[in-house]
Tab-separated table of C-alpha atoms and ligand atoms in Angstrom:
chain	number	residue	atom	x	y	z
I	15	UNK	CA	0.076	0.054	-0.039
I	16	UNK	CA	1.298	3.378	-0.695
I	17	UNK	CA	2.353	5.128	2.312
I	18	UNK	CA	3.579	8.850	2.366
I	19	UNK	CA	7.153	7.600	3.994
I	20	UNK	CA	9.320	10.220	5.017
I	21	UNK	CA	7.500	12.846	2.924
I	22	UNK	CA	7.814	11.080	-0.431
I	23	UNK	CA	4.617	11.767	-2.146
I	24	UNK	CA	5.527	9.881	-5.357
I	25	UNK	CA	5.682	6.543	-4.166
I	26	UNK	CA	4.472	4.280	-6.860
I	27	UNK	CA	1.277	2.653	-6.484
I	28	UNK	CA	0.743	-1.352	-6.505
I	29	UNK	CA	-2.953	-1.934	-6.903
I	30	UNK	CA	-2.022	-5.645	-7.161
I	31	UNK	CA	-0.492	-5.581	-3.771
I	32	UNK	CA	-3.284	-3.698	-2.697
I	33	UNK	CA	-5.634	-6.304	-3.528
I	34	UNK	CA	-3.580	-9.285	-2.002
I	35	UNK	CA	-3.244	-7.378	1.105
I	36	UNK	CA	-7.302	-6.754	1.209
I	37	UNK	CA	-7.627	-10.527	0.555
I	38	UNK	CA	-5.436	-11.404	3.232
I	39	UNK	CA	-6.780	-9.290	5.755
I	40	UNK	CA	-10.401	-10.392	4.667
I	41	UNK	CA	-9.289	-14.118	5.011
I	42	UNK	CA	-7.608	-13.321	8.375
I	43	UNK	CA	-10.723	-12.287	10.116
I	44	UNK	CA	-13.209	-14.923	8.481
I	45	UNK	CA	-10.428	-17.632	9.628
I	46	UNK	CA	-12.035	-17.981	13.331
I	47	UNK	CA	-15.588	-18.271	11.764
I	48	UNK	CA	-14.608	-20.633	9.293
I	49	UNK	CA	-13.902	-23.371	11.763
I	50	UNK	CA	-16.793	-22.997	13.638
I	51	UNK	CA	-18.465	-23.013	10.335
I	52	UNK	CA	-16.982	-26.504	9.156
I	53	UNK	CA	-15.730	-24.655	6.006
I	54	UNK	CA	-12.146	-26.670	6.405
I	55	UNK	CA	-11.445	-30.457	5.054
I	56	UNK	CA	-9.129	-32.614	4.585
I	57	UNK	CA	-7.772	-34.532	1.625
I	58	UNK	CA	-5.697	-37.526	1.827
I	59	UNK	CA	-2.678	-38.185	-0.393
I	60	UNK	CA	-1.318	-41.741	0.106
I	61	UNK	CA	2.148	-43.055	0.944
I	62	UNK	CA	3.229	-45.970	-1.007
I	63	UNK	CA	6.195	-48.382	-0.378
I	64	UNK	CA	8.667	-48.358	-3.155
I	65	UNK	CA	9.944	-51.617	-3.054
I	66	UNK	CA	6.312	-53.486	-3.679
I	67	UNK	CA	3.856	-50.367	-4.257
I	68	UNK	CA	1.761	-51.297	-1.453
I	69	UNK	CA	0.111	-48.227	0.715
I	70	UNK	CA	1.807	-47.591	3.789
I	71	UNK	CA	-0.521	-44.653	4.831
I	72	UNK	CA	-1.942	-41.235	3.738
I	73	UNK	CA	-0.997	-37.656	4.573
I	74	UNK	CA	-3.602	-35.558	5.952
I	75	UNK	CA	-3.748	-31.838	3.623
I	76	UNK	CA	-5.854	-29.507	5.069
I	77	UNK	CA	-8.243	-27.286	2.598
I	78	UNK	CA	-10.601	-24.455	3.195
I	79	UNK	CA	-13.842	-24.164	1.215
I	80	UNK	CA	-14.090	-20.524	1.233
I	81	UNK	CA	-17.778	-19.350	0.468
I	82	UNK	CA	-16.810	-16.846	-2.009
I	83	UNK	CA	-12.946	-17.593	-2.993
I	84	UNK	CA	-13.619	-21.331	-3.476
I	85	UNK	CA	-11.067	-24.058	-2.299
I	86	UNK	CA	-8.179	-22.477	-0.651
I	87	UNK	CA	-5.003	-24.343	-0.854
I	88	UNK	CA	-2.982	-24.568	2.771
I	89	UNK	CA	-0.161	-22.358	1.529
I	90	UNK	CA	-3.150	-19.334	1.380
I	91	UNK	CA	-4.053	-19.462	4.523
I	92	UNK	CA	-1.899	-21.673	7.010
I	93	UNK	CA	0.874	-18.723	7.341
I	94	UNK	CA	-2.217	-16.600	8.637
I	95	UNK	CA	-3.444	-18.937	10.982
I	96	UNK	CA	-0.034	-19.274	12.130
I	97	UNK	CA	0.272	-15.598	12.759
I	98	UNK	CA	-2.925	-15.188	14.330
I	99	UNK	CA	-2.949	-18.464	17.116
I	100	UNK	CA	-5.777	-20.162	15.040
I	101	UNK	CA	-3.467	-22.715	13.877
I	102	UNK	CA	-3.705	-24.510	17.531
I	103	UNK	CA	-7.381	-24.961	17.262
I	104	UNK	CA	-7.016	-25.686	13.509
I	105	UNK	CA	-4.393	-27.960	14.036
I	106	UNK	CA	-6.226	-29.875	16.879
I	107	UNK	CA	-9.303	-30.369	14.444
I	108	UNK	CA	-6.973	-31.692	11.551
I	109	UNK	CA	-5.398	-34.265	14.153
I	110	UNK	CA	-8.670	-35.420	15.692
I	111	UNK	CA	-10.415	-35.874	11.864
I	112	UNK	CA	-7.223	-37.607	10.737
I	113	UNK	CA	-6.660	-40.002	13.728
I	114	UNK	CA	-10.417	-40.984	13.219
I	115	UNK	CA	-9.798	-41.333	9.576
I	116	UNK	CA	-7.033	-43.691	10.221
I	117	UNK	CA	-8.863	-45.624	12.626
I	118	UNK	CA	-11.790	-46.030	10.282
I	119	UNK	CA	-9.516	-47.331	7.769
I	120	UNK	CA	-7.695	-49.834	9.748
I	121	UNK	CA	-11.447	-51.349	10.395
I	122	UNK	CA	-12.438	-51.225	6.867
I	123	UNK	CA	-9.667	-51.958	4.691
I	124	UNK	CA	-8.513	-55.492	4.025
I	125	UNK	CA	-5.294	-56.430	4.423
I	126	UNK	CA	-2.844	-57.598	1.810
I	127	UNK	CA	-3.112	-54.428	-0.511
I	128	UNK	CA	-1.933	-52.779	2.456
I	129	UNK	CA	1.279	-52.896	4.300
I	130	UNK	CA	0.245	-53.669	7.598
I	131	UNK	CA	-2.369	-51.264	9.521
I	132	UNK	CA	-2.926	-48.166	7.502
I	133	UNK	CA	-1.029	-45.238	9.133
I	134	UNK	CA	-1.715	-41.237	9.149
I	135	UNK	CA	1.108	-38.501	8.662
I	136	UNK	CA	-0.552	-35.130	9.913
I	137	UNK	CA	1.569	-31.623	9.658
I	138	UNK	CA	2.550	-29.618	12.738
I	139	UNK	CA	3.178	-26.017	12.396
I	140	UNK	CA	5.957	-24.536	14.680
I	141	UNK	CA	3.348	-22.570	16.800
I	142	UNK	CA	1.745	-26.089	17.625
I	143	UNK	CA	5.179	-27.142	18.469
I	144	UNK	CA	5.547	-24.233	21.128
I	145	UNK	CA	1.955	-25.203	22.294
I	146	UNK	CA	2.285	-26.519	25.791
I	147	UNK	CA	-1.119	-28.633	25.062
I	148	UNK	CA	0.899	-30.625	22.235
I	149	UNK	CA	1.732	-34.005	24.126
I	150	UNK	CA	-1.563	-34.022	26.615
I	151	UNK	CA	-3.977	-33.359	23.457
I	152	UNK	CA	-2.223	-35.783	20.886
I	153	UNK	CA	-2.201	-38.521	23.939
I	154	UNK	CA	-5.851	-37.676	24.467
I	155	UNK	CA	-7.070	-37.958	20.774
I	156	UNK	CA	-5.097	-41.019	20.371
I	157	UNK	CA	-6.457	-42.860	23.271
I	158	UNK	CA	-10.283	-41.688	22.818
I	159	UNK	CA	-10.311	-42.723	19.370
I	160	UNK	CA	-8.254	-45.989	19.918
I	161	UNK	CA	-5.563	-45.449	17.504
I	162	UNK	CA	-2.163	-46.812	18.028
I	163	UNK	CA	0.552	-44.307	18.723
I	164	UNK	CA	2.856	-46.353	16.107
I	165	UNK	CA	0.091	-45.529	13.417
I	166	UNK	CA	0.702	-41.894	13.552
I	167	UNK	CA	3.200	-39.698	12.172
I	168	UNK	CA	3.679	-35.885	12.769
I	169	UNK	CA	5.660	-33.986	9.969
I	170	UNK	CA	7.649	-31.001	11.139
I	171	UNK	CA	9.639	-29.054	8.654
I	172	UNK	CA	12.991	-29.144	8.997
I	173	UNK	CA	13.157	-25.240	9.371
I	174	UNK	CA	11.151	-25.208	12.157
I	175	UNK	CA	13.420	-27.287	14.040
I	176	UNK	CA	16.598	-25.178	13.210
I	177	UNK	CA	18.527	-24.341	16.335
I	178	UNK	CA	15.856	-25.829	18.414
I	179	UNK	CA	16.784	-26.180	22.136
I	180	UNK	CA	15.881	-28.778	24.430
I	181	UNK	CA	12.582	-27.235	25.672
I	182	UNK	CA	11.277	-27.308	21.964
I	183	UNK	CA	12.548	-30.841	21.206
I	184	UNK	CA	10.981	-32.440	24.906
I	185	UNK	CA	7.469	-32.624	23.644
I	186	UNK	CA	8.511	-34.325	20.240
I	187	UNK	CA	10.718	-36.473	22.262
I	188	UNK	CA	8.062	-37.662	24.620
I	189	UNK	CA	5.793	-38.490	21.752
I	190	UNK	CA	8.574	-40.319	19.988
I	191	UNK	CA	9.097	-42.200	23.172
I	192	UNK	CA	5.384	-43.444	23.081
I	193	UNK	CA	5.937	-44.590	19.401
I	194	UNK	CA	4.512	-41.660	17.443
I	195	UNK	CA	6.762	-41.480	14.550
I	196	UNK	CA	8.219	-37.786	13.877
I	197	UNK	CA	9.025	-36.762	9.984
I	198	UNK	CA	11.518	-34.053	9.009
I	199	UNK	CA	9.318	-32.540	6.394
I	200	UNK	CA	10.856	-30.533	3.217
I	201	UNK	CA	13.992	-32.068	3.970
I	202	UNK	CA	17.124	-30.432	2.256
I	203	UNK	CA	15.350	-26.950	1.499
I	204	UNK	CA	16.831	-25.509	4.642
I	205	UNK	CA	20.258	-25.107	6.137
I	206	UNK	CA	20.201	-28.590	6.997
I	207	UNK	CA	22.982	-29.590	9.631
I	208	UNK	CA	23.286	-33.143	9.029
I	209	UNK	CA	25.213	-33.534	12.167
I	210	UNK	CA	22.184	-32.193	13.891
I	211	UNK	CA	20.291	-35.275	12.832
I	212	UNK	CA	21.199	-37.419	15.510
I	213	UNK	CA	20.050	-35.139	18.404
I	214	UNK	CA	16.761	-34.881	16.952
I	215	UNK	CA	13.569	-37.022	18.193
I	216	UNK	CA	13.009	-38.246	14.197
I	217	UNK	CA	12.776	-41.385	12.729
I	218	UNK	CA	11.447	-39.936	8.911
I	219	UNK	CA	13.515	-37.926	6.425
I	220	UNK	CA	11.074	-36.710	3.795
I	221	UNK	CA	12.833	-35.524	1.315
I	222	UNK	CA	11.528	-32.402	-0.539
I	223	UNK	CA	10.139	-32.751	-4.104
I	224	UNK	CA	12.708	-30.254	-5.379
I	225	UNK	CA	15.230	-33.296	-5.526
I	226	UNK	CA	12.675	-35.524	-7.199
I	227	UNK	CA	12.092	-32.932	-9.804
I	228	UNK	CA	15.648	-31.907	-10.372
I	229	UNK	CA	16.471	-35.594	-10.775
I	230	UNK	CA	14.229	-35.179	-14.080
I	231	UNK	CA	15.021	-31.885	-15.290
I	232	UNK	CA	19.076	-32.535	-15.106
I	233	UNK	CA	19.359	-36.456	-15.352
I	234	UNK	CA	22.925	-35.173	-17.355
I	235	UNK	CA	25.096	-33.746	-14.692
I	236	UNK	CA	23.339	-36.065	-11.967
I	237	UNK	CA	23.920	-33.511	-9.150
I	238	UNK	CA	20.441	-34.505	-7.434
I	239	UNK	CA	21.097	-38.099	-7.865
I	240	UNK	CA	24.210	-37.916	-5.965
I	241	UNK	CA	22.904	-35.742	-3.402
I	242	UNK	CA	20.001	-38.417	-2.738
I	243	UNK	CA	21.871	-41.384	-2.548
I	244	UNK	CA	24.358	-39.383	-0.066
I	245	UNK	CA	21.086	-38.587	2.025
I	246	UNK	CA	19.861	-42.053	1.605
I	247	UNK	CA	23.000	-43.602	2.907
I	248	UNK	CA	23.266	-41.029	6.044
I	249	UNK	CA	19.440	-41.738	6.966
I	250	UNK	CA	19.862	-45.308	6.779
I	251	UNK	CA	22.986	-45.374	8.857
I	252	UNK	CA	21.054	-43.326	11.698
I	253	UNK	CA	18.493	-45.565	11.033
I	254	UNK	CA	16.036	-43.166	9.831
I	255	UNK	CA	13.491	-43.937	6.919
I	256	UNK	CA	13.451	-42.027	3.810
I	257	UNK	CA	10.254	-41.019	1.942
I	258	UNK	CA	10.274	-38.848	-1.334
I	259	UNK	CA	7.555	-35.916	-1.863
I	260	UNK	CA	6.469	-35.033	-5.767
I	261	UNK	CA	7.032	-38.406	-7.515
I	262	UNK	CA	5.064	-37.523	-10.655
I	263	UNK	CA	6.498	-39.999	-13.316
I	264	UNK	CA	7.381	-43.839	-13.072
I	265	UNK	CA	10.911	-42.910	-14.181
I	266	UNK	CA	11.327	-40.776	-10.952
I	267	UNK	CA	9.816	-43.924	-9.267
I	268	UNK	CA	12.167	-46.343	-10.735
I	269	UNK	CA	15.340	-43.904	-9.835
I	270	UNK	CA	14.220	-43.181	-6.058
I	271	UNK	CA	13.509	-47.427	-5.860
I	272	UNK	CA	17.487	-48.028	-7.014
I	273	UNK	CA	18.644	-45.056	-4.770
I	274	UNK	CA	17.047	-47.212	-1.725
I	275	UNK	CA	14.493	-44.764	-0.553
I	276	UNK	CA	11.860	-46.150	1.241
I	277	UNK	CA	8.478	-44.740	0.524
I	278	UNK	CA	7.315	-42.224	-1.654
I	279	UNK	CA	4.004	-39.839	-2.414
I	280	UNK	CA	3.423	-37.947	-5.346
I	281	UNK	CA	0.745	-37.483	-8.430
I	282	UNK	CA	2.241	-40.482	-10.067
I	283	UNK	CA	0.615	-42.475	-7.536
I	284	UNK	CA	-2.400	-40.437	-6.496
I	285	UNK	CA	-3.266	-36.706	-5.908
I	286	UNK	CA	-4.565	-35.879	-2.437
I	287	UNK	CA	-8.234	-36.967	-2.292
I	288	UNK	CA	-11.071	-37.844	-0.413
I	289	UNK	CA	-10.694	-40.951	2.072
I	290	UNK	CA	-12.992	-43.135	0.051
I	291	UNK	CA	-10.118	-42.937	-2.514
I	292	UNK	CA	-7.828	-45.294	-0.358
I	293	UNK	CA	-10.648	-48.108	-0.997
I	294	UNK	CA	-10.111	-47.717	-4.693
I	295	UNK	CA	-6.232	-47.865	-4.994
I	296	UNK	CA	-5.448	-51.065	-6.891
I	297	UNK	CA	-2.200	-52.704	-6.185
I	298	UNK	CA	-1.416	-52.973	-9.739
I	299	UNK	CA	-1.666	-48.858	-10.080
I	300	UNK	CA	0.476	-48.328	-7.265
I	301	UNK	CA	3.419	-50.619	-8.619
E	15	C2E	P1	3.717	-30.519	2.429
E	15	C2E	O1	3.547	-31.012	4.195
E	15	C2E	O2	5.312	-30.721	1.971
E	15	C2E	O3	2.971	-31.235	1.626
E	15	C2E	C1	2.993	-31.678	0.133
E	15	C2E	C2	2.514	-30.749	-0.584
E	15	C2E	O4	2.951	-31.218	-1.894
E	15	C2E	C3	1.041	-30.726	-0.798
E	15	C2E	O5	0.448	-29.669	-1.121
E	15	C2E	C4	0.695	-31.642	-1.702
E	15	C2E	O6	-0.436	-31.714	-2.413
E	15	C2E	C5	1.933	-31.395	-2.677
E	15	C2E	N1	2.067	-32.566	-3.740
E	15	C2E	C6	2.229	-34.008	-3.439
E	15	C2E	N2	2.430	-34.567	-4.525
E	15	C2E	C7	2.689	-33.888	-5.510
E	15	C2E	C8	3.624	-33.976	-6.919
E	15	C2E	O7	3.479	-35.037	-7.111
E	15	C2E	N3	3.488	-32.839	-7.514
E	15	C2E	C9	3.569	-31.618	-6.584
E	15	C2E	N4	4.315	-30.684	-7.474
E	15	C2E	N5	3.130	-31.467	-5.780
E	15	C2E	C10	2.720	-32.431	-5.013
E	15	C2E	P2	-0.328	-28.791	-0.592
E	15	C2E	O8	-1.469	-29.667	0.286
E	15	C2E	O9	-1.226	-27.619	-1.339
E	15	C2E	O10	0.016	-28.226	1.009
E	15	C2E	C11	1.041	-27.425	0.913
E	15	C2E	C12	1.738	-27.462	2.341
E	15	C2E	O11	0.885	-26.785	3.424
E	15	C2E	C13	2.187	-28.713	2.851
E	15	C2E	O12	3.412	-28.767	2.634
E	15	C2E	C14	2.467	-28.407	4.433
E	15	C2E	O13	3.478	-27.843	4.872
E	15	C2E	C15	1.337	-27.485	4.790
E	15	C2E	N6	-0.125	-28.038	5.305
E	15	C2E	C16	-1.086	-28.441	4.427
E	15	C2E	N7	-1.831	-29.395	5.612
E	15	C2E	C17	-1.435	-28.832	6.535
E	15	C2E	C18	-1.664	-28.938	8.069
E	15	C2E	O14	-3.077	-29.517	8.385
E	15	C2E	N8	-1.557	-28.196	8.941
E	15	C2E	C19	-0.252	-27.558	8.831
E	15	C2E	N9	0.317	-26.960	10.034
E	15	C2E	N10	0.309	-27.735	7.502
E	15	C2E	C20	-0.262	-28.015	6.401
E	16	MG	MG1	3.816	-32.566	4.977
E	17	MG	MG1	6.767	-32.032	2.885
E	18	MG	MG1	7.609	-29.807	0.353
């Protein structure tokens, strides 16, 4: 917005920036009622074992069905919810829905096509990590719904844990000790301190989709392949599983399987969708 800063009256007006700021403001003020009105919903994206194509679980991805803007992706409103603190009740809602859904799948889905009981991945924002109720809320939901802690994986971005002290790691450590998996999301996009990995209570590395896409775009120089190879070997030596994001082609899946990645997620297998999608995923499609 063109403010008269320091008496400069010739500042360039930017109507697009104005419009964006107005939209942002509108979305921010609408967030609390959106939760009350039930405008949020969750799409699930399958996670697949690279070795045999069996479904391992799914990641819960929240969407906002806005009355006038249509369906909004989380990048549009999670930062706003994070900023205003609404992320804590919203995150609790996502956790509850996701845990219930995982429990329902475990009751409904036939074993065989699925690699053991279906597991659920839920994203956590930094503000949720800082919230004192995280451990108690999580335990309460798991117990009430009757889902084993080992069926839940909480995804935390690498950048949220950069420079994290023991106070911040403690709740994650407690959850990990109970059997909840902690995944380091978007791994490789931050200032990855590989030595630091040892000290974090994580059991899964989720390799950012920029690596998967880089592999496709620059096959000749193969830098991304070498990096992935290095990360996989380091992760496995630390007994961490490796999940790859953004697998869009069979060629990528083949590469990643050869490089020893454990699980994969991406449009090649399935786009995020309604929970019923997991019922219709056939083994043949997934391999
Ligand atoms: P993320 O956790 O890294 O999730 C993966 C994102 O990649 C999702 O975007 C997914 O739809 C997208 N994706 C999956 N496969 C492919 C593919 O093959 N190609 C491409 N180009 N993209 C793919 P989405 O759903 O828009 O979510 C964006 C981010 O929003 C998530 O990134 C996550 O950080 C955040 N988010 C989503 N749901 C929640 C939530 O419930 N709570 C919090 N705190 N954050 C959430
Ligand atoms: Mg994630
Ligand atoms: Mg991710
Ligand atoms: Mg990512």
